[in-house]
PDB file of C-alpha atoms in Angstrom:
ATOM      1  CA  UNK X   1     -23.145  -6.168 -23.697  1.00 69.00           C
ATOM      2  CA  UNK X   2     -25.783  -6.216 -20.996  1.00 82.00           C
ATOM      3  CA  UNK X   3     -28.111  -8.772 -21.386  1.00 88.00           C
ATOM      4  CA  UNK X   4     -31.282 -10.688 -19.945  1.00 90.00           C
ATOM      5  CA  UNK X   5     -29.275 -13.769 -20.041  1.00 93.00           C
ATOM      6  CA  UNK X   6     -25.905 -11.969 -18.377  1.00 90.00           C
ATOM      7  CA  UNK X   7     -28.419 -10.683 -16.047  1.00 92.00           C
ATOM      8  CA  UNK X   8     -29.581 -14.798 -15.374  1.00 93.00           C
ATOM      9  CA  UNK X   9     -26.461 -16.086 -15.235  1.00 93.00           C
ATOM     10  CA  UNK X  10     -26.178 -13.663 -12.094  1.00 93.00           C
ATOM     11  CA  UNK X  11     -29.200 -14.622 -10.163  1.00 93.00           C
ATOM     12  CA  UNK X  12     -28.181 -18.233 -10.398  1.00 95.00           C
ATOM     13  CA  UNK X  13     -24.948 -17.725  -9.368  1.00 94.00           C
ATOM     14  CA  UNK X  14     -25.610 -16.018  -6.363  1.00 95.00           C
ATOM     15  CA  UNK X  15     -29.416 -16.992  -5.615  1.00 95.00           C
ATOM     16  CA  UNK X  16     -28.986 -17.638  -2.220  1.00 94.00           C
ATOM     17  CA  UNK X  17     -28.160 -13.815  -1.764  1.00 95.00           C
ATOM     18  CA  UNK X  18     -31.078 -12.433  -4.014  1.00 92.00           C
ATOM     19  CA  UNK X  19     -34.290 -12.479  -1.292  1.00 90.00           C
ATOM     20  CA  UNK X  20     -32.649 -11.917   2.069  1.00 95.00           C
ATOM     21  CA  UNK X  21     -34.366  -8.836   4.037  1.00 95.00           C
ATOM     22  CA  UNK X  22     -32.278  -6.166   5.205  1.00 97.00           C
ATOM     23  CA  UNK X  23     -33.396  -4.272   7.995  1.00 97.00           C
ATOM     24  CA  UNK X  24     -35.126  -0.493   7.660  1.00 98.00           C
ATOM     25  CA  UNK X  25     -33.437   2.393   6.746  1.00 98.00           C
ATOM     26  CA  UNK X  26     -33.021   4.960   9.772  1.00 96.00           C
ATOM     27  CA  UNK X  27     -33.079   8.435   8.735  1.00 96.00           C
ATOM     28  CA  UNK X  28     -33.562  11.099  11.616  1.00 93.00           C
ATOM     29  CA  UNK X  29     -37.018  10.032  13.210  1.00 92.00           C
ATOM     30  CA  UNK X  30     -38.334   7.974   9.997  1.00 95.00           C
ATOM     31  CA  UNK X  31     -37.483   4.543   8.969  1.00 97.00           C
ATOM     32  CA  UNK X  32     -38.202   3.427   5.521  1.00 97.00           C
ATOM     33  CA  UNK X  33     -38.328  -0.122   4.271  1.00 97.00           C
ATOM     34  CA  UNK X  34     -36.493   0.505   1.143  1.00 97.00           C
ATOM     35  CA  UNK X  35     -37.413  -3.092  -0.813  1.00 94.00           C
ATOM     36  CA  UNK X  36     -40.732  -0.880  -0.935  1.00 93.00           C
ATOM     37  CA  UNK X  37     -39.660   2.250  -1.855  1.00 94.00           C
ATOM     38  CA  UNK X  38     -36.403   3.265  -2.539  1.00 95.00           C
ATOM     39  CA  UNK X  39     -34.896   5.927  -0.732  1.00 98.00           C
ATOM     40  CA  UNK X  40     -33.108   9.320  -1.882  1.00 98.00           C
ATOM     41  CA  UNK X  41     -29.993  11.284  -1.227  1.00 97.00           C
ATOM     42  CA  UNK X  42     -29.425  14.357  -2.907  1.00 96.00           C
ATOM     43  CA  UNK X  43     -26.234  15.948  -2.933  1.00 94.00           C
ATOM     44  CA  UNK X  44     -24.886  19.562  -1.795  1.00 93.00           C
ATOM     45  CA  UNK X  45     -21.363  20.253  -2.435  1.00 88.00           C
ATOM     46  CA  UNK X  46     -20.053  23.631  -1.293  1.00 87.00           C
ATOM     47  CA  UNK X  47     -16.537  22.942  -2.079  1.00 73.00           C
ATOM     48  CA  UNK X  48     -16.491  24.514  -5.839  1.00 64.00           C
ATOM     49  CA  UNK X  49     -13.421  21.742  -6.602  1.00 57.00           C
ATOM     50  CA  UNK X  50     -16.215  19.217  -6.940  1.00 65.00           C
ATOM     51  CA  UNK X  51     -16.791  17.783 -10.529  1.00 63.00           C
ATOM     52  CA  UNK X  52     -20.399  17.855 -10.796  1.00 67.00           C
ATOM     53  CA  UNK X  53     -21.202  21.466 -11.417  1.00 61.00           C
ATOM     54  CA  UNK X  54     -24.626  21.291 -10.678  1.00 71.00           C
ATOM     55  CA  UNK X  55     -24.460  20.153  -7.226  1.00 69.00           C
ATOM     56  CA  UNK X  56     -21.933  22.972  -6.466  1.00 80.00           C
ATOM     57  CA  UNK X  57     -23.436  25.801  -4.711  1.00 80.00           C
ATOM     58  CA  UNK X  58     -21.136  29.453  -3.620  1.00 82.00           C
ATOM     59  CA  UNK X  59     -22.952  30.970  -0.852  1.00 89.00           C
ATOM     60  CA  UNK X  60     -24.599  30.160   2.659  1.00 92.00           C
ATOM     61  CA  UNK X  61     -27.954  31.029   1.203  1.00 94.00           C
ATOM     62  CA  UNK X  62     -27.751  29.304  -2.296  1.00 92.00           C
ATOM     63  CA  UNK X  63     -26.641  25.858   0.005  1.00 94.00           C
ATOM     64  CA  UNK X  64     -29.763  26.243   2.059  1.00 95.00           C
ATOM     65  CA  UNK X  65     -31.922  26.690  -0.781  1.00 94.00           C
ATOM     66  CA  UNK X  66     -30.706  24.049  -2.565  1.00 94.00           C
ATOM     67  CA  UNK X  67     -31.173  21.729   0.105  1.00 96.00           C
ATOM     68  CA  UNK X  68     -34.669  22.633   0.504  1.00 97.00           C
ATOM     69  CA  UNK X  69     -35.496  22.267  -3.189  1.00 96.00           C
ATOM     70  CA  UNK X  70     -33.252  18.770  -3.234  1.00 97.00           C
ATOM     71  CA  UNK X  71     -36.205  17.726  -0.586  1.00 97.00           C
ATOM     72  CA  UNK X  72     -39.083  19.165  -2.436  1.00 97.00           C
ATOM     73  CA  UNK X  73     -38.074  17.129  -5.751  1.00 97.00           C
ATOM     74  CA  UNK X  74     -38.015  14.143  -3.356  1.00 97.00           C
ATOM     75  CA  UNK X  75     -34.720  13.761  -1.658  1.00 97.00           C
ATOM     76  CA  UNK X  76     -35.194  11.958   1.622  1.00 98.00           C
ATOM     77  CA  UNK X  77     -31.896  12.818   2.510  1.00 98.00           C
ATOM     78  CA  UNK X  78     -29.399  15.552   1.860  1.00 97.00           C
ATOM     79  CA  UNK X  79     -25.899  14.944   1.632  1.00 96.00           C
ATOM     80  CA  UNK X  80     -23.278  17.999   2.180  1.00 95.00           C
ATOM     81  CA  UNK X  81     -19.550  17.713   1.686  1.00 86.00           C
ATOM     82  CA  UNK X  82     -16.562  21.183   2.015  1.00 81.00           C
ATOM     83  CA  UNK X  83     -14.083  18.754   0.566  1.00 76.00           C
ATOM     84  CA  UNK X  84     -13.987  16.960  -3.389  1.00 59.00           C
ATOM     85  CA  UNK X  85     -12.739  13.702  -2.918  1.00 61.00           C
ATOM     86  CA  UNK X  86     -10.882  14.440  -6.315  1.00 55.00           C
ATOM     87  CA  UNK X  87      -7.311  13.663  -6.226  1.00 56.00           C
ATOM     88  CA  UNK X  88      -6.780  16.833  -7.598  1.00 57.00           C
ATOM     89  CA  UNK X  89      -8.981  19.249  -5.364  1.00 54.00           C
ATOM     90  CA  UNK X  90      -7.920  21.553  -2.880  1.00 68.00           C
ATOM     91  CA  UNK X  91      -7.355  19.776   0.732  1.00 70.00           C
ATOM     92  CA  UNK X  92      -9.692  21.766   3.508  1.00 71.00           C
ATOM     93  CA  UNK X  93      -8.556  20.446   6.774  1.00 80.00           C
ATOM     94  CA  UNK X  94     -10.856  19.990  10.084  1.00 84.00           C
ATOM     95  CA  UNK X  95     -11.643  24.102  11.013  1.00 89.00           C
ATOM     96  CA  UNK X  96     -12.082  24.772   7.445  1.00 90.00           C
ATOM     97  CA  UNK X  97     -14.613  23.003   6.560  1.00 89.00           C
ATOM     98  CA  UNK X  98     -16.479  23.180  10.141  1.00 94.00           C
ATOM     99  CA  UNK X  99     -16.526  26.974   9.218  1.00 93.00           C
ATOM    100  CA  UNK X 100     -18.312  25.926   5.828  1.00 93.00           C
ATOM    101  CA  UNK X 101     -20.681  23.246   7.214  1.00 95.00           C
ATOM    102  CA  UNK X 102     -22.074  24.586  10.698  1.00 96.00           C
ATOM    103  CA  UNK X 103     -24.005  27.255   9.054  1.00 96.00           C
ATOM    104  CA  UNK X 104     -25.434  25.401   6.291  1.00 96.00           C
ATOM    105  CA  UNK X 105     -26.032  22.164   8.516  1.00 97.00           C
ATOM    106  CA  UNK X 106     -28.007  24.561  10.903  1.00 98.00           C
ATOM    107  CA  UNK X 107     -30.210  26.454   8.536  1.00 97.00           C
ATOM    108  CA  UNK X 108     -31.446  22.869   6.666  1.00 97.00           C
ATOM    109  CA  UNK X 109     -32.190  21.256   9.546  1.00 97.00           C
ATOM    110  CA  UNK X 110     -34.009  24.040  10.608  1.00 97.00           C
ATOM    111  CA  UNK X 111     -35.898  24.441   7.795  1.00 96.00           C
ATOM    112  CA  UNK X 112     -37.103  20.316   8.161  1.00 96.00           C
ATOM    113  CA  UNK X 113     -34.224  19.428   5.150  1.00 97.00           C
ATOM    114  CA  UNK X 114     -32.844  15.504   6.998  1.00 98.00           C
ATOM    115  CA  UNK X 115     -28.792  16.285   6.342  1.00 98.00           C
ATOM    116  CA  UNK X 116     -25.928  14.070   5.938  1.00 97.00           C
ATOM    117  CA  UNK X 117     -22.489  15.071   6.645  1.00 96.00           C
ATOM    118  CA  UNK X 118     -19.963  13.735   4.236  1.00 92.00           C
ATOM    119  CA  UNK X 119     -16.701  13.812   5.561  1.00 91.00           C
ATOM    120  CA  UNK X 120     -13.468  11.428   7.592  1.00 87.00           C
ATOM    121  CA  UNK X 121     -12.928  13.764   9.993  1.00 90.00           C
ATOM    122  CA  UNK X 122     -14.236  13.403  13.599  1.00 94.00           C
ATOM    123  CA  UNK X 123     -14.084  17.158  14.994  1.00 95.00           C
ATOM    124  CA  UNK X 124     -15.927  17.762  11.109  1.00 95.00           C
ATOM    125  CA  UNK X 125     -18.889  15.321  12.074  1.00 95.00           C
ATOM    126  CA  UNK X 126     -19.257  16.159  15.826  1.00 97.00           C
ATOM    127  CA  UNK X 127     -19.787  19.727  14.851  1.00 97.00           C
ATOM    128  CA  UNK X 128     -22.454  18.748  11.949  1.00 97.00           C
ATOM    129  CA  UNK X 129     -24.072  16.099  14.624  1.00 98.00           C
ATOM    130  CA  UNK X 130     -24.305  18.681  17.080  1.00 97.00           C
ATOM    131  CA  UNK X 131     -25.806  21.532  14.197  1.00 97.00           C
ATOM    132  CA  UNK X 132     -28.444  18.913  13.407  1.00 97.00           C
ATOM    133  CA  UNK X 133     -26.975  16.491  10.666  1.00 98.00           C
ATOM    134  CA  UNK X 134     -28.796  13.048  11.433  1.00 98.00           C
ATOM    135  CA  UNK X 135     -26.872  11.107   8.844  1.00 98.00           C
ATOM    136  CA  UNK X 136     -22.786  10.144   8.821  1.00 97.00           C
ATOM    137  CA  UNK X 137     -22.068   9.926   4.834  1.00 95.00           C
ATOM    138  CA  UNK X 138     -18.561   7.919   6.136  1.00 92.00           C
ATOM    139  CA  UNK X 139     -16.065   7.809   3.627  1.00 86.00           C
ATOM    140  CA  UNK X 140     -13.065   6.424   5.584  1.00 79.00           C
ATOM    141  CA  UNK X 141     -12.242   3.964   7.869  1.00 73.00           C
ATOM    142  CA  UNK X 142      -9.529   5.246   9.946  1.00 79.00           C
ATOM    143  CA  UNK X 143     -11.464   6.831  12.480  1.00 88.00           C
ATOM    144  CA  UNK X 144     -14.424   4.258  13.261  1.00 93.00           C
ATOM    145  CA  UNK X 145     -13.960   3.621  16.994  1.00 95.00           C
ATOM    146  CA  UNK X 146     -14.420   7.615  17.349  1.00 96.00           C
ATOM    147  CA  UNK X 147     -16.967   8.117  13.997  1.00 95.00           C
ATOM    148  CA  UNK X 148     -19.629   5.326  15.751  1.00 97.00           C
ATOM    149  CA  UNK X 149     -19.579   6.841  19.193  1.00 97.00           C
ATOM    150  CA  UNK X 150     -20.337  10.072  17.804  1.00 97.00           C
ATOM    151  CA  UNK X 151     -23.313   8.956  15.548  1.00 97.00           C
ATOM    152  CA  UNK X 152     -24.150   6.657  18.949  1.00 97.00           C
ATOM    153  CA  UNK X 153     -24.115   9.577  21.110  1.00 97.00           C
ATOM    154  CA  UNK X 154     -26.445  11.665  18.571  1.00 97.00           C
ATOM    155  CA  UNK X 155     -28.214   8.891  17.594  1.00 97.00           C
ATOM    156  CA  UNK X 156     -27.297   9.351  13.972  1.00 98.00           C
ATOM    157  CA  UNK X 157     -27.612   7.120  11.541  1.00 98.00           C
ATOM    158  CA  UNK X 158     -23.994   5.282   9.678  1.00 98.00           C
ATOM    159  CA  UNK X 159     -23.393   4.914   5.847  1.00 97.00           C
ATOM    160  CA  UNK X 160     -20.112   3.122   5.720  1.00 96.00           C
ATOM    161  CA  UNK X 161     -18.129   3.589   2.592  1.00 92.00           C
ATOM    162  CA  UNK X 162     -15.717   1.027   0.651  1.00 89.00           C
ATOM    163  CA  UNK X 163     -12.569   2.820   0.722  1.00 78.00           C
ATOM    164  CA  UNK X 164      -9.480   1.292  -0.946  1.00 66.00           C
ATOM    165  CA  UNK X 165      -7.383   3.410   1.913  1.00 57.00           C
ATOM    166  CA  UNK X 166      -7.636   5.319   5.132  1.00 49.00           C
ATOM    167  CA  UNK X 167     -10.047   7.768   3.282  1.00 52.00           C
ATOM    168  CA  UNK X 168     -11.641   9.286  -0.122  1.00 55.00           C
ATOM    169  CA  UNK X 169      -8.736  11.522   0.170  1.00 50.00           C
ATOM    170  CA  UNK X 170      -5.464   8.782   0.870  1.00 52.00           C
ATOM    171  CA  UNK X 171      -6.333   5.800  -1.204  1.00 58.00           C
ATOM    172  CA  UNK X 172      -3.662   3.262  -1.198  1.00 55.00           C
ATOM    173  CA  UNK X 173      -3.434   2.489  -4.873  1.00 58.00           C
ATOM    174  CA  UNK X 174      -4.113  -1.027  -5.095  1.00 64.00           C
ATOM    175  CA  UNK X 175      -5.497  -2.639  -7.717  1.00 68.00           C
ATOM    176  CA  UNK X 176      -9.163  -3.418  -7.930  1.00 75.00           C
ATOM    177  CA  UNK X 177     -10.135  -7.017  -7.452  1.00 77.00           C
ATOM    178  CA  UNK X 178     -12.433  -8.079 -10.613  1.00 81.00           C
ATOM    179  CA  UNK X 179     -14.763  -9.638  -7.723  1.00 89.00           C
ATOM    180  CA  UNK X 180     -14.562  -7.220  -4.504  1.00 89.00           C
ATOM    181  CA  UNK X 181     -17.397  -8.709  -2.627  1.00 94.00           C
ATOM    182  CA  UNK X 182     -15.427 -11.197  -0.994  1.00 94.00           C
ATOM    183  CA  UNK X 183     -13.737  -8.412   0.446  1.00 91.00           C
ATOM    184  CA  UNK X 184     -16.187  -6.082   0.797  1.00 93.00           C
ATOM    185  CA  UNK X 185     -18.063  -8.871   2.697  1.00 96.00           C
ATOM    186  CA  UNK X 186     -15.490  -9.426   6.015  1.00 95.00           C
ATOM    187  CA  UNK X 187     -14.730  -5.580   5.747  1.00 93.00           C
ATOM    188  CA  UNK X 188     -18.377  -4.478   5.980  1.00 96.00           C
ATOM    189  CA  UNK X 189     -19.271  -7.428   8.853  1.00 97.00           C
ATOM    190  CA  UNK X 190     -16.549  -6.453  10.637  1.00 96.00           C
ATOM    191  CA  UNK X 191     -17.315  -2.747  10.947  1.00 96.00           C
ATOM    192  CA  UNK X 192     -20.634  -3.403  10.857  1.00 98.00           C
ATOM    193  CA  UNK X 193     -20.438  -5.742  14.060  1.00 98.00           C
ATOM    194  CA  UNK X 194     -18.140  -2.576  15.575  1.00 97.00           C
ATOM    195  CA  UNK X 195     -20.684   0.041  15.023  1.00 97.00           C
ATOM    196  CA  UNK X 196     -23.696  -2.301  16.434  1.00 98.00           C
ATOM    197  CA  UNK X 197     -21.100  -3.213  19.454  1.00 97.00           C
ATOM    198  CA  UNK X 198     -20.478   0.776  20.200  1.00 97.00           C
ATOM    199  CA  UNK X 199     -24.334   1.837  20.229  1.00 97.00           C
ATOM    200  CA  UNK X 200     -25.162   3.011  16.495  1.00 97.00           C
ATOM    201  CA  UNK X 201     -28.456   1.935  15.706  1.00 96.00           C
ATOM    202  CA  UNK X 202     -28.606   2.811  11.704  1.00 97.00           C
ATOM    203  CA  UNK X 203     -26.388   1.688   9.257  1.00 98.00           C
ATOM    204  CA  UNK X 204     -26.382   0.850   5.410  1.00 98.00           C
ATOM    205  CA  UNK X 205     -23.323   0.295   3.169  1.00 97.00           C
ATOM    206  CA  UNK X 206     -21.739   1.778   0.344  1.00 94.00           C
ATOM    207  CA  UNK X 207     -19.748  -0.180  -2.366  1.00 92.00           C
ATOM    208  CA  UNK X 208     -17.467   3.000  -3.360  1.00 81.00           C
ATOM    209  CA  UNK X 209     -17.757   3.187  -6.634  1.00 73.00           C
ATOM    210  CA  UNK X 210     -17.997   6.874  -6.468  1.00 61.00           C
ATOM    211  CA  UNK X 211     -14.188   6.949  -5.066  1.00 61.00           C
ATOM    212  CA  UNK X 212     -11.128   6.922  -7.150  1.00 57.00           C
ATOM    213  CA  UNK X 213      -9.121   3.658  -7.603  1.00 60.00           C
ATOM    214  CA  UNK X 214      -6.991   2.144 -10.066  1.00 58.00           C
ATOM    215  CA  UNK X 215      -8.545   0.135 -12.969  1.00 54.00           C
ATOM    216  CA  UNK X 216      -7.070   0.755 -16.378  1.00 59.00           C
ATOM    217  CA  UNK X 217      -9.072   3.162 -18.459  1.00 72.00           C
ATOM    218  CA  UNK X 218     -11.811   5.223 -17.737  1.00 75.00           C
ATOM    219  CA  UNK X 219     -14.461   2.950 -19.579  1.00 79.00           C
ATOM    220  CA  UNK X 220     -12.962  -0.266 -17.712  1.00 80.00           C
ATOM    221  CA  UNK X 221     -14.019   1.840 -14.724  1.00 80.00           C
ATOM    222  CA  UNK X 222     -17.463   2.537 -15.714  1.00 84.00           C
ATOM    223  CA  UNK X 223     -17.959  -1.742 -16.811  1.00 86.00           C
ATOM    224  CA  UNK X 224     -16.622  -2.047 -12.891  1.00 85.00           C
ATOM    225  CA  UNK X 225     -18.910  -0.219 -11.683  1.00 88.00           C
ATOM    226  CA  UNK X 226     -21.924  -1.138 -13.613  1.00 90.00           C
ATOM    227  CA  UNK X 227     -21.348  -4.805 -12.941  1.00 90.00           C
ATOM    228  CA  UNK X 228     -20.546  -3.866  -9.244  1.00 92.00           C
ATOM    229  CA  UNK X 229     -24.036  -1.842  -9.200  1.00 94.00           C
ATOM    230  CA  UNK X 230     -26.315  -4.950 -10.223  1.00 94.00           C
ATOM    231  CA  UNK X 231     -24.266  -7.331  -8.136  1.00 95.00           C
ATOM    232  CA  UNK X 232     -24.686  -5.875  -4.938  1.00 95.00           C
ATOM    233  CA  UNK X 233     -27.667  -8.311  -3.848  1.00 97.00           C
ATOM    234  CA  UNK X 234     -24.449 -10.457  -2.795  1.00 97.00           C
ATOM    235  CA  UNK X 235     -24.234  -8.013   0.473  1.00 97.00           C
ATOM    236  CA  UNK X 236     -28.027  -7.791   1.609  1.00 96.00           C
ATOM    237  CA  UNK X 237     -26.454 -11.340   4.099  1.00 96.00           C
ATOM    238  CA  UNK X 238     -25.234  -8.297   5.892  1.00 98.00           C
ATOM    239  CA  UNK X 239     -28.419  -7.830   6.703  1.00 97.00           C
ATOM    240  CA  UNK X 240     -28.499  -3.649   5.818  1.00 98.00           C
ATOM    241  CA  UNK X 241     -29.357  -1.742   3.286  1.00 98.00           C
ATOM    242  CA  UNK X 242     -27.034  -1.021  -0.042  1.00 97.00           C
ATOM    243  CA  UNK X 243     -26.550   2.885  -0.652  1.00 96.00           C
ATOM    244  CA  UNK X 244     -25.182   3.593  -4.342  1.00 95.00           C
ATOM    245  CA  UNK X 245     -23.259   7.351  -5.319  1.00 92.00           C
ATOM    246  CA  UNK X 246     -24.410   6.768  -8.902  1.00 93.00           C
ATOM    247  CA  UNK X 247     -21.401   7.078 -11.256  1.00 87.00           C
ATOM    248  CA  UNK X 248     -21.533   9.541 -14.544  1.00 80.00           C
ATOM    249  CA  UNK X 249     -19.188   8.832 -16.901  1.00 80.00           C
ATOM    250  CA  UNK X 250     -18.361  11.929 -19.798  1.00 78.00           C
ATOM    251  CA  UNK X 251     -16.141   9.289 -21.513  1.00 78.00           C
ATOM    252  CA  UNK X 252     -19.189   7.116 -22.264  1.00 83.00           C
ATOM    253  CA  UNK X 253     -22.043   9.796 -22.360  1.00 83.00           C
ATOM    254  CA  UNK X 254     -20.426  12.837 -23.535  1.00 84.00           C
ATOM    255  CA  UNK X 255     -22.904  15.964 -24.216  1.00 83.00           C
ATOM    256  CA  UNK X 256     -25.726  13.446 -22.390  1.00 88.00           C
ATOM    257  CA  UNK X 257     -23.511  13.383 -19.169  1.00 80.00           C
ATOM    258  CA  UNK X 258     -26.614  14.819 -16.928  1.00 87.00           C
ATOM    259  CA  UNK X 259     -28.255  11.293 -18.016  1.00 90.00           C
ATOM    260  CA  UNK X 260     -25.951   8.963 -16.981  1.00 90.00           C
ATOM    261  CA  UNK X 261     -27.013   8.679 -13.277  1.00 92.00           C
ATOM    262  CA  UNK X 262     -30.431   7.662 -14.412  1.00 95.00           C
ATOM    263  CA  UNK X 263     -28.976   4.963 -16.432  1.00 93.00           C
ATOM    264  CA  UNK X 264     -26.904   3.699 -13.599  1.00 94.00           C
ATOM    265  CA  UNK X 265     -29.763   4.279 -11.125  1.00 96.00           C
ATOM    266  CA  UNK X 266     -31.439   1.131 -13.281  1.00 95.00           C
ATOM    267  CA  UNK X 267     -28.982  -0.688 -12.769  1.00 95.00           C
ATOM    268  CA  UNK X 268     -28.366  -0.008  -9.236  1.00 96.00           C
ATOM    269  CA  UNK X 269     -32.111  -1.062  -8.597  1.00 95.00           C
ATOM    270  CA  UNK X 270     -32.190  -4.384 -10.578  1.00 94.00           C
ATOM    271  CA  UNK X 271     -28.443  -4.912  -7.765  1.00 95.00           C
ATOM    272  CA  UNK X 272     -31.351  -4.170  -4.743  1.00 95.00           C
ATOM    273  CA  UNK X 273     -30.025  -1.044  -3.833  1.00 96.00           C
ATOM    274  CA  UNK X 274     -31.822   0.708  -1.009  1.00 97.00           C
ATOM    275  CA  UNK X 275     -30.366   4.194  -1.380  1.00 98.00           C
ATOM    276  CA  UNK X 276     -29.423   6.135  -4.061  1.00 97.00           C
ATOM    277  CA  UNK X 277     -26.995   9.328  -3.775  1.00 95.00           C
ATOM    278  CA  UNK X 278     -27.664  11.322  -6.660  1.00 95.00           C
ATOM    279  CA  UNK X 279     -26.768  14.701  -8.310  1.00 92.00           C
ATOM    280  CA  UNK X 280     -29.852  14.673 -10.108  1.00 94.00           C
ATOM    281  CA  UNK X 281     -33.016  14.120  -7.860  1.00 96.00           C
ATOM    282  CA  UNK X 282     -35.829  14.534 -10.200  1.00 96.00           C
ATOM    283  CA  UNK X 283     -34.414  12.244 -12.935  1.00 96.00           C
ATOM    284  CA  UNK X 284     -33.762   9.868 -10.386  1.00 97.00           C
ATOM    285  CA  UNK X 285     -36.742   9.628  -8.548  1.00 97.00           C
ATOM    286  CA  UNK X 286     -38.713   9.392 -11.982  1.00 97.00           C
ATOM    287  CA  UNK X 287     -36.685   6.726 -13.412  1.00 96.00           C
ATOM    288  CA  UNK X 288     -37.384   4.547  -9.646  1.00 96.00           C
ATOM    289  CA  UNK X 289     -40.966   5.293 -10.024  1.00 95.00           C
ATOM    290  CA  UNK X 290     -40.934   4.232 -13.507  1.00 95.00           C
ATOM    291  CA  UNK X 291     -39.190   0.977 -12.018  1.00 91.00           C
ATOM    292  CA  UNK X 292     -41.462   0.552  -9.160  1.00 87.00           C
ATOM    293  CA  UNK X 293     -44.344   1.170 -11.426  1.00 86.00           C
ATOM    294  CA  UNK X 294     -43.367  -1.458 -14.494  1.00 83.00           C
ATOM    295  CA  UNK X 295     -42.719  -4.166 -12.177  1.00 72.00           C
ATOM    296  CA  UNK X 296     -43.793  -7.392 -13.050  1.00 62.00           C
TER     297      UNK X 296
END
């Protein structure tokens, strides 16, 4: 059960970790100091394999309006994907979904929507960098030497993702370590130190606890990832922000499955997370205000 002194036992463990500054968050021309105000991602998936319904849009024009709306109900950020990282979803490869992007990529950024690009694929994110995306939403490591010159080259900023595997969509099936920060700690600095080194000038970090991986039962997966989500002060020596994709979980929420990211969203802020990628924008952003508001 999650409790005030669970939640003590925590900070003293790991109190050296709890107060370090992390740097701004870079997103297209603004920077936002998110130990101030927490910062937004909404979500846009046009790939109708995706498990969220809601975020699922079927045309060019719903995509764009979505977007704009996303930004309206506070989304600093909006994150587009052509590809579910489901095990189970349809593979799109490289021209596919640069046929499904470009379009939509184009039209938000020209109507003043900030867009991230979720994807693995290089010739994928130099055609959304090019159409205007400003963020890389990286969710594979495979590719970094080519991933950080493009967002160098376009000035875009990095999220890097915690990928048990080459990507979201070739995990390697390992078990889950019931303490991943260890890991997540040399993976992250390296990278991290690799990005800086090739000319990318905004990056934040992203557990992965939106991705598949192997951990017993579906609510064993959901106590990983809330512990995960209010233990993730441990990275801010990184010196970076921590991005969250909130997990929903219909095993534990059932019928209430649309609040589940708002629960998880509390969490993720008492863990010092800096951005939050969401499905549901306006819950979100009230539940942070609510946050920001009650603090003591």
């Amino acid at each position: 059960m999650l409790s005030l002194s669970a939640l003590a036992r925590l900070a003293a463990e790991h109190a050296d970790d709890l107060d370090l500054p992390v740097e701004k968050l870079r997103l297209g021309d603004r920077e936002i100091d998110t130990d101030t105000r927490p910062a937004i991602m909404g979500v846009v998936n046009l790939s109708r394999d995706s498990s969220y319904r809601e975020s699922v849009v079927t045309s060019f024009a719903s995509a764009v309006r979505k977007g704009r709306v996303l930004t309206a109900q506070g989304a600093d950020v909006v994150d587009v994907g052509a590809e579910s990282s489901k095990a189970t979803a349809a593979r799109v490869d490289a021209e596919g979904q640069v046929a499904t992007l470009v379009p939509v990529v184009a039209a938000m950024a020209e109507a003043g929507v900030t867009v991230s690009v979720e994807s693995y694929e290089p010739p994928v994110v130099a055609a959304c960098l090019q159409a205007g995306a400003r963020v890389l939403n990286l969710t594979g490591s495979a590719e970094d030497a080519a991933m950080f010159d493009l967002a160098a080259e376009h000035d875009a900023s990095v999220v890097l993702c915690h990928i048990l595997g080459a990507h979201a969509r070739d995990l390697d099936g390992r078990d889950v370590d019931p303490d991943p920060f260890p890991a997540m700690l040399e993976s992250f600095g390296r990278r991290i130190d690799d990005a800086r080194s090739r000319g990318v000038r905004g990056i934040a970090i992203d557990p992965g606890m939106g991705f598949g991986f192997r951990l017993g039962d579906q609510r064993a997966r959901v106590r990983h990832q809330a512990s995960v989500l209010m233990a993730s002060f441990r990275l801010r020596r990184l010196g970076v922000p921590v991005c969250h994709s909130l997990p929903h979980s219909f095993e534990i929420f059932e019928d209430q499955f649309r609040t589940a990211e708002g629960v998880f969203a509390v969490l993720a802020h008492l863990g010092g997370t800096g951005l939050y990628r969401t499905h549901e924008v306006p819950q979100v952003v009230a539940v942070l205000d609510a946050m920001q508001e009650l603090s003591v």
